[in-house]
Amino acid sequence: MKEQELLDQGYRKYRGKEVDVYFNLNKCQHSAKCTTGNPQVFNLERKPWVLPDADNKEKVIQTIHTCPSGALKYIEKSKE
């Protein structure tokens, strides 16, 4: 999915060096898969609550794939 499509659907962008993370509160089912699976990146006690660079890209992506609602999405940045 393209960035503009995600933004148009209500996702908020959290910028990282290698991967951008997108979150849509309206889709979130609060299963806490993100906050328990990778609290370094996803932490509700801080602002911003998503820090894509707090862990390696692969672990961030792996955590996003555990989200059952689709509230979390990502776009990898190309290495140019």
mmCIF file of C-alpha atoms in Angstrom:
data_model
loop_
_atom_site.group_PDB
_atom_site.id
_atom_site.type_symbol
_atom_site.label_atom_id
_atom_site.label_comp_id
_atom_site.label_asym_id
_atom_site.label_seq_id
_atom_site.Cartn_x
_atom_site.Cartn_y
_atom_site.Cartn_z
ATOM 1 C CA MET A 1 0.000 0.000 0.000
ATOM 2 C CA LYS A 2 1.248 3.497 -0.784
ATOM 3 C CA GLU A 3 1.830 6.159 1.856
ATOM 4 C CA GLN A 4 -0.870 8.510 0.592
ATOM 5 C CA GLU A 5 -3.428 5.686 0.691
ATOM 6 C CA LEU A 6 -2.567 4.995 4.330
ATOM 7 C CA LEU A 7 -2.760 8.665 5.253
ATOM 8 C CA ASP A 8 -6.087 9.009 3.422
ATOM 9 C CA GLN A 9 -7.416 6.060 5.457
ATOM 10 C CA GLY A 10 -6.559 7.801 8.724
ATOM 11 C CA TYR A 11 -3.159 6.277 9.502
ATOM 12 C CA ARG A 12 -0.598 8.415 11.314
ATOM 13 C CA LYS A 13 3.030 8.222 10.197
ATOM 14 C CA TYR A 14 5.971 7.579 12.511
ATOM 15 C CA ARG A 15 9.235 8.145 10.628
ATOM 16 C CA GLY A 16 12.228 5.878 10.940
ATOM 17 C CA LYS A 17 15.565 5.669 9.151
ATOM 18 C CA GLU A 18 14.867 2.306 7.509
ATOM 19 C CA VAL A 19 11.131 1.840 7.971
ATOM 20 C CA ASP A 20 8.161 4.147 8.513
ATOM 21 C CA VAL A 21 5.406 2.851 10.793
ATOM 22 C CA TYR A 22 1.747 3.803 10.322
ATOM 23 C CA PHE A 23 -0.952 3.502 12.964
ATOM 24 C CA ASN A 24 -4.736 3.898 12.768
ATOM 25 C CA LEU A 25 -6.420 4.211 16.168
ATOM 26 C CA ASN A 26 -9.859 3.565 14.657
ATOM 27 C CA LYS A 27 -8.760 0.087 13.522
ATOM 28 C CA CYS A 28 -6.944 -0.823 16.732
ATOM 29 C CA GLN A 29 -8.510 -3.661 18.768
ATOM 30 C CA HIS A 30 -6.143 -3.067 21.714
ATOM 31 C CA SER A 31 -4.786 -6.615 21.688
ATOM 32 C CA ALA A 32 -1.425 -5.204 22.919
ATOM 33 C CA LYS A 33 0.563 -7.449 20.585
ATOM 34 C CA CYS A 34 2.748 -4.451 19.716
ATOM 35 C CA THR A 35 3.399 -3.134 23.226
ATOM 36 C CA THR A 36 4.092 -6.563 24.705
ATOM 37 C CA GLY A 37 5.925 -7.864 21.643
ATOM 38 C CA ASN A 38 8.286 -4.935 21.227
ATOM 39 C CA PRO A 39 8.056 -2.394 24.072
ATOM 40 C CA GLN A 40 11.233 -0.631 22.917
ATOM 41 C CA VAL A 41 9.389 0.517 19.775
ATOM 42 C CA PHE A 42 5.762 0.576 20.965
ATOM 43 C CA ASN A 43 5.347 2.209 24.384
ATOM 44 C CA LEU A 44 2.131 3.961 25.418
ATOM 45 C CA GLU A 45 3.889 5.672 28.340
ATOM 46 C CA ARG A 46 5.852 8.040 26.081
ATOM 47 C CA LYS A 47 5.251 10.457 23.229
ATOM 48 C CA PRO A 48 5.600 9.620 20.488
ATOM 49 C CA TRP A 49 4.517 6.149 21.454
ATOM 50 C CA VAL A 50 6.076 4.614 18.305
ATOM 51 C CA LEU A 51 9.848 4.889 17.771
ATOM 52 C CA PRO A 52 10.680 2.909 14.611
ATOM 53 C CA ASP A 53 14.439 3.273 15.179
ATOM 54 C CA ALA A 54 14.374 1.826 18.711
ATOM 55 C CA ASP A 55 14.949 -1.699 17.334
ATOM 56 C CA ASN A 56 16.187 -3.188 14.091
ATOM 57 C CA LYS A 57 13.967 -3.031 11.040
ATOM 58 C CA GLU A 58 13.292 -6.763 10.919
ATOM 59 C CA LYS A 59 12.019 -6.873 14.501
ATOM 60 C CA VAL A 60 9.801 -3.838 13.934
ATOM 61 C CA ILE A 61 8.271 -5.485 10.852
ATOM 62 C CA GLN A 62 7.866 -8.809 12.660
ATOM 63 C CA THR A 63 5.967 -7.076 15.474
ATOM 64 C CA ILE A 64 3.702 -5.239 13.031
ATOM 65 C CA HIS A 65 2.803 -8.569 11.405
ATOM 66 C CA THR A 66 1.410 -9.770 14.761
ATOM 67 C CA CYS A 67 -1.216 -6.990 14.797
ATOM 68 C CA PRO A 68 -4.565 -8.756 14.328
ATOM 69 C CA SER A 69 -6.579 -5.665 13.371
ATOM 70 C CA GLY A 70 -4.388 -4.129 10.685
ATOM 71 C CA ALA A 71 -4.028 -0.949 12.736
ATOM 72 C CA LEU A 72 -0.275 -1.087 12.193
ATOM 73 C CA LYS A 73 1.323 -0.938 8.747
ATOM 74 C CA TYR A 74 4.819 -0.174 7.518
ATOM 75 C CA ILE A 75 6.695 0.965 4.456
ATOM 76 C CA GLU A 76 10.345 0.056 4.089
ATOM 77 C CA LYS A 77 12.633 2.750 2.771
ATOM 78 C CA SER A 78 14.765 1.938 -0.241
ATOM 79 C CA LYS A 79 18.536 1.905 0.006
ATOM 80 C CA GLU A 80 19.531 4.358 -2.686
#
